């Protein structure tokens, strides 16, 4: 199994009670967190390569658009983090994949911090 790094997004901390205002601090600066976008490439006997999660759209600004890209801006996305290149780095090719599974969006991210 290979874990593929498909870039990073950023988001408001979104924790219950976090970033809440108080009488003494009506407009606190909101904390933000980095979200790593991950995918898993699994070689399964008798099935071949399975891709679990495909990551975000390559042209995220067009495919997602505002307000999503304002809430979840992509902060890291290099050539090696594009899905075809990440798969190639494992010694495989995107055309070798026999099956793919899409996880709910929340399962695509690991919150750092």
JSON list of C-alpha atoms in Angstrom, two decimals:
[
{"chain": "A", "resi": 1, "resn": "UNK", "atom": "CA", "xyz": [0.00, 0.00, 0.00]},
{"chain": "A", "resi": 2, "resn": "UNK", "atom": "CA", "xyz": [1.18, 3.51, -0.83]},
{"chain": "A", "resi": 3, "resn": "UNK", "atom": "CA", "xyz": [-0.07, 6.68, 0.88]},
{"chain": "A", "resi": 4, "resn": "UNK", "atom": "CA", "xyz": [-0.13, 9.52, -1.65]},
{"chain": "A", "resi": 5, "resn": "UNK", "atom": "CA", "xyz": [0.36, 13.15, -0.59]},
{"chain": "A", "resi": 6, "resn": "UNK", "atom": "CA", "xyz": [-1.98, 15.20, -2.78]},
{"chain": "A", "resi": 7, "resn": "UNK", "atom": "CA", "xyz": [-1.35, 18.62, -1.30]},
{"chain": "A", "resi": 8, "resn": "UNK", "atom": "CA", "xyz": [-2.67, 20.68, 1.55]},
{"chain": "A", "resi": 9, "resn": "UNK", "atom": "CA", "xyz": [-5.72, 22.81, 2.28]},
{"chain": "A", "resi": 10, "resn": "UNK", "atom": "CA", "xyz": [-6.30, 25.15, 5.18]},
{"chain": "A", "resi": 11, "resn": "UNK", "atom": "CA", "xyz": [-9.46, 25.76, 7.21]},
{"chain": "A", "resi": 12, "resn": "UNK", "atom": "CA", "xyz": [-10.80, 27.56, 10.25]},
{"chain": "A", "resi": 13, "resn": "UNK", "atom": "CA", "xyz": [-10.25, 25.40, 13.35]},
{"chain": "A", "resi": 14, "resn": "UNK", "atom": "CA", "xyz": [-13.97, 24.44, 13.43]},
{"chain": "A", "resi": 15, "resn": "UNK", "atom": "CA", "xyz": [-13.89, 23.12, 17.01]},
{"chain": "A", "resi": 16, "resn": "UNK", "atom": "CA", "xyz": [-16.97, 23.50, 19.18]},
{"chain": "A", "resi": 17, "resn": "UNK", "atom": "CA", "xyz": [-16.47, 26.60, 21.29]},
{"chain": "A", "resi": 18, "resn": "UNK", "atom": "CA", "xyz": [-13.15, 27.45, 19.62]},
{"chain": "A", "resi": 19, "resn": "UNK", "atom": "CA", "xyz": [-12.74, 30.86, 18.03]},
{"chain": "A", "resi": 20, "resn": "UNK", "atom": "CA", "xyz": [-15.74, 32.09, 20.04]},
{"chain": "A", "resi": 21, "resn": "UNK", "atom": "CA", "xyz": [-15.90, 35.73, 20.99]},
{"chain": "A", "resi": 22, "resn": "UNK", "atom": "CA", "xyz": [-16.11, 37.00, 24.56]},
{"chain": "A", "resi": 23, "resn": "UNK", "atom": "CA", "xyz": [-17.11, 40.31, 26.05]},
{"chain": "A", "resi": 24, "resn": "UNK", "atom": "CA", "xyz": [-13.44, 41.09, 26.65]},
{"chain": "A", "resi": 25, "resn": "UNK", "atom": "CA", "xyz": [-12.41, 40.00, 23.12]},
{"chain": "A", "resi": 26, "resn": "UNK", "atom": "CA", "xyz": [-15.28, 40.45, 20.68]},
{"chain": "A", "resi": 27, "resn": "UNK", "atom": "CA", "xyz": [-13.29, 39.69, 17.55]},
{"chain": "A", "resi": 28, "resn": "UNK", "atom": "CA", "xyz": [-10.54, 37.17, 18.32]},
{"chain": "A", "resi": 29, "resn": "UNK", "atom": "CA", "xyz": [-8.22, 36.09, 15.54]},
{"chain": "A", "resi": 30, "resn": "UNK", "atom": "CA", "xyz": [-9.46, 32.70, 14.38]},
{"chain": "A", "resi": 31, "resn": "UNK", "atom": "CA", "xyz": [-7.07, 29.79, 14.57]},
{"chain": "A", "resi": 32, "resn": "UNK", "atom": "CA", "xyz": [-6.57, 27.85, 11.34]},
{"chain": "A", "resi": 33, "resn": "UNK", "atom": "CA", "xyz": [-5.45, 24.30, 10.66]},
{"chain": "A", "resi": 34, "resn": "UNK", "atom": "CA", "xyz": [-3.67, 22.60, 7.81]},
{"chain": "A", "resi": 35, "resn": "UNK", "atom": "CA", "xyz": [-5.44, 19.65, 6.16]},
{"chain": "A", "resi": 36, "resn": "UNK", "atom": "CA", "xyz": [-3.32, 17.09, 4.34]},
{"chain": "A", "resi": 37, "resn": "UNK", "atom": "CA", "xyz": [-5.09, 15.66, 1.31]},
{"chain": "A", "resi": 38, "resn": "UNK", "atom": "CA", "xyz": [-4.31, 11.94, 1.19]},
{"chain": "A", "resi": 39, "resn": "UNK", "atom": "CA", "xyz": [-5.02, 9.03, -1.11]},
{"chain": "A", "resi": 40, "resn": "UNK", "atom": "CA", "xyz": [-4.15, 5.35, -0.79]},
{"chain": "A", "resi": 41, "resn": "UNK", "atom": "CA", "xyz": [-2.99, 3.14, -3.63]},
{"chain": "A", "resi": 42, "resn": "UNK", "atom": "CA", "xyz": [-3.59, -0.48, -2.65]},
{"chain": "A", "resi": 43, "resn": "UNK", "atom": "CA", "xyz": [-2.43, -3.58, -4.51]},
{"chain": "A", "resi": 44, "resn": "UNK", "atom": "CA", "xyz": [-4.97, -6.31, -3.82]},
{"chain": "A", "resi": 45, "resn": "UNK", "atom": "CA", "xyz": [-4.36, -9.89, -5.03]},
{"chain": "A", "resi": 46, "resn": "UNK", "atom": "CA", "xyz": [-6.79, -10.91, -7.76]},
{"chain": "A", "resi": 47, "resn": "UNK", "atom": "CA", "xyz": [-8.07, -7.35, -8.17]},
{"chain": "A", "resi": 48, "resn": "UNK", "atom": "CA", "xyz": [-4.98, -5.29, -8.94]},
{"chain": "A", "resi": 49, "resn": "UNK", "atom": "CA", "xyz": [-4.54, -1.66, -8.00]},
{"chain": "A", "resi": 50, "resn": "UNK", "atom": "CA", "xyz": [-7.29, 0.08, -6.06]},
{"chain": "A", "resi": 51, "resn": "UNK", "atom": "CA", "xyz": [-7.18, 3.85, -5.59]},
{"chain": "A", "resi": 52, "resn": "UNK", "atom": "CA", "xyz": [-8.91, 4.95, -2.38]},
{"chain": "A", "resi": 53, "resn": "UNK", "atom": "CA", "xyz": [-9.78, 8.63, -2.75]},
{"chain": "A", "resi": 54, "resn": "UNK", "atom": "CA", "xyz": [-8.73, 10.83, -5.65]},
{"chain": "A", "resi": 55, "resn": "UNK", "atom": "CA", "xyz": [-8.04, 14.07, -3.79]},
{"chain": "A", "resi": 56, "resn": "UNK", "atom": "CA", "xyz": [-9.30, 17.51, -4.76]},
{"chain": "A", "resi": 57, "resn": "UNK", "atom": "CA", "xyz": [-9.97, 18.67, -8.29]},
{"chain": "A", "resi": 58, "resn": "UNK", "atom": "CA", "xyz": [-6.77, 19.68, -10.07]},
{"chain": "A", "resi": 59, "resn": "UNK", "atom": "CA", "xyz": [-8.35, 22.98, -11.12]},
{"chain": "A", "resi": 60, "resn": "UNK", "atom": "CA", "xyz": [-9.92, 23.54, -7.70]},
{"chain": "A", "resi": 61, "resn": "UNK", "atom": "CA", "xyz": [-10.72, 27.23, -8.28]},
{"chain": "A", "resi": 62, "resn": "UNK", "atom": "CA", "xyz": [-12.91, 26.33, -11.27]},
{"chain": "A", "resi": 63, "resn": "UNK", "atom": "CA", "xyz": [-14.37, 23.02, -10.07]},
{"chain": "A", "resi": 64, "resn": "UNK", "atom": "CA", "xyz": [-15.08, 24.07, -6.48]},
{"chain": "A", "resi": 65, "resn": "UNK", "atom": "CA", "xyz": [-15.20, 27.84, -6.88]},
{"chain": "A", "resi": 66, "resn": "UNK", "atom": "CA", "xyz": [-16.03, 30.39, -4.23]},
{"chain": "A", "resi": 67, "resn": "UNK", "atom": "CA", "xyz": [-17.05, 30.24, -1.43]},
{"chain": "A", "resi": 68, "resn": "UNK", "atom": "CA", "xyz": [-15.50, 26.76, -0.96]},
{"chain": "A", "resi": 69, "resn": "UNK", "atom": "CA", "xyz": [-12.03, 27.84, -2.06]},
{"chain": "A", "resi": 70, "resn": "UNK", "atom": "CA", "xyz": [-12.29, 30.80, 0.29]},
{"chain": "A", "resi": 71, "resn": "UNK", "atom": "CA", "xyz": [-13.16, 28.48, 3.20]},
{"chain": "A", "resi": 72, "resn": "UNK", "atom": "CA", "xyz": [-10.74, 25.69, 2.17]},
{"chain": "A", "resi": 73, "resn": "UNK", "atom": "CA", "xyz": [-7.90, 27.41, 0.24]},
{"chain": "A", "resi": 74, "resn": "UNK", "atom": "CA", "xyz": [-5.30, 25.12, -1.27]},
{"chain": "A", "resi": 75, "resn": "UNK", "atom": "CA", "xyz": [-2.03, 26.16, 0.33]},
{"chain": "A", "resi": 76, "resn": "UNK", "atom": "CA", "xyz": [0.29, 23.51, -1.08]},
{"chain": "A", "resi": 77, "resn": "UNK", "atom": "CA", "xyz": [0.09, 21.74, -4.44]},
{"chain": "A", "resi": 78, "resn": "UNK", "atom": "CA", "xyz": [3.24, 21.00, -6.41]},
{"chain": "A", "resi": 79, "resn": "UNK", "atom": "CA", "xyz": [3.70, 18.95, -9.58]},
{"chain": "A", "resi": 80, "resn": "UNK", "atom": "CA", "xyz": [4.65, 15.86, -7.54]},
{"chain": "A", "resi": 81, "resn": "UNK", "atom": "CA", "xyz": [1.36, 16.15, -5.58]},
{"chain": "A", "resi": 82, "resn": "UNK", "atom": "CA", "xyz": [-0.82, 15.89, -8.67]},
{"chain": "A", "resi": 83, "resn": "UNK", "atom": "CA", "xyz": [-2.53, 12.49, -8.76]},
{"chain": "A", "resi": 84, "resn": "UNK", "atom": "CA", "xyz": [-0.83, 11.07, -11.89]},
{"chain": "A", "resi": 85, "resn": "UNK", "atom": "CA", "xyz": [2.64, 12.11, -10.65]},
{"chain": "A", "resi": 86, "resn": "UNK", "atom": "CA", "xyz": [2.00, 10.75, -7.14]},
{"chain": "A", "resi": 87, "resn": "UNK", "atom": "CA", "xyz": [0.97, 7.40, -8.65]},
{"chain": "A", "resi": 88, "resn": "UNK", "atom": "CA", "xyz": [4.03, 7.39, -10.95]},
{"chain": "A", "resi": 89, "resn": "UNK", "atom": "CA", "xyz": [6.26, 7.91, -7.89]},
{"chain": "A", "resi": 90, "resn": "UNK", "atom": "CA", "xyz": [5.08, 4.49, -6.65]},
{"chain": "A", "resi": 91, "resn": "UNK", "atom": "CA", "xyz": [6.30, 2.81, -9.85]},
{"chain": "A", "resi": 92, "resn": "UNK", "atom": "CA", "xyz": [2.76, 2.49, -11.22]},
{"chain": "A", "resi": 93, "resn": "UNK", "atom": "CA", "xyz": [0.78, 4.37, -13.85]},
{"chain": "A", "resi": 94, "resn": "UNK", "atom": "CA", "xyz": [-2.69, 5.85, -13.52]},
{"chain": "A", "resi": 95, "resn": "UNK", "atom": "CA", "xyz": [-3.90, 3.54, -16.31]},
{"chain": "A", "resi": 96, "resn": "UNK", "atom": "CA", "xyz": [-2.91, 0.53, -14.14]},
{"chain": "A", "resi": 97, "resn": "UNK", "atom": "CA", "xyz": [-5.70, 1.27, -11.66]},
{"chain": "A", "resi": 98, "resn": "UNK", "atom": "CA", "xyz": [-8.56, -1.20, -11.88]},
{"chain": "A", "resi": 99, "resn": "UNK", "atom": "CA", "xyz": [-10.87, 0.25, -9.24]},
{"chain": "A", "resi": 100, "resn": "UNK", "atom": "CA", "xyz": [-11.31, 3.42, -7.27]},
{"chain": "A", "resi": 101, "resn": "UNK", "atom": "CA", "xyz": [-13.22, 4.24, -4.12]},
{"chain": "A", "resi": 102, "resn": "UNK", "atom": "CA", "xyz": [-14.25, 7.74, -3.15]},
{"chain": "A", "resi": 103, "resn": "UNK", "atom": "CA", "xyz": [-14.39, 8.48, 0.55]},
{"chain": "A", "resi": 104, "resn": "UNK", "atom": "CA", "xyz": [-16.57, 11.15, 2.11]},
{"chain": "A", "resi": 105, "resn": "UNK", "atom": "CA", "xyz": [-14.75, 14.49, 2.07]},
{"chain": "A", "resi": 106, "resn": "UNK", "atom": "CA", "xyz": [-14.07, 14.44, 5.80]},
{"chain": "A", "resi": 107, "resn": "UNK", "atom": "CA", "xyz": [-12.18, 11.14, 5.46]},
{"chain": "A", "resi": 108, "resn": "UNK", "atom": "CA", "xyz": [-9.86, 12.72, 2.89]},
{"chain": "A", "resi": 109, "resn": "UNK", "atom": "CA", "xyz": [-8.18, 14.97, 5.39]},
{"chain": "A", "resi": 110, "resn": "UNK", "atom": "CA", "xyz": [-5.98, 14.51, 8.40]},
{"chain": "A", "resi": 111, "resn": "UNK", "atom": "CA", "xyz": [-6.11, 17.52, 10.67]},
{"chain": "A", "resi": 112, "resn": "UNK", "atom": "CA", "xyz": [-2.72, 18.68, 11.89]},
{"chain": "A", "resi": 113, "resn": "UNK", "atom": "CA", "xyz": [-2.12, 20.55, 15.09]}
]
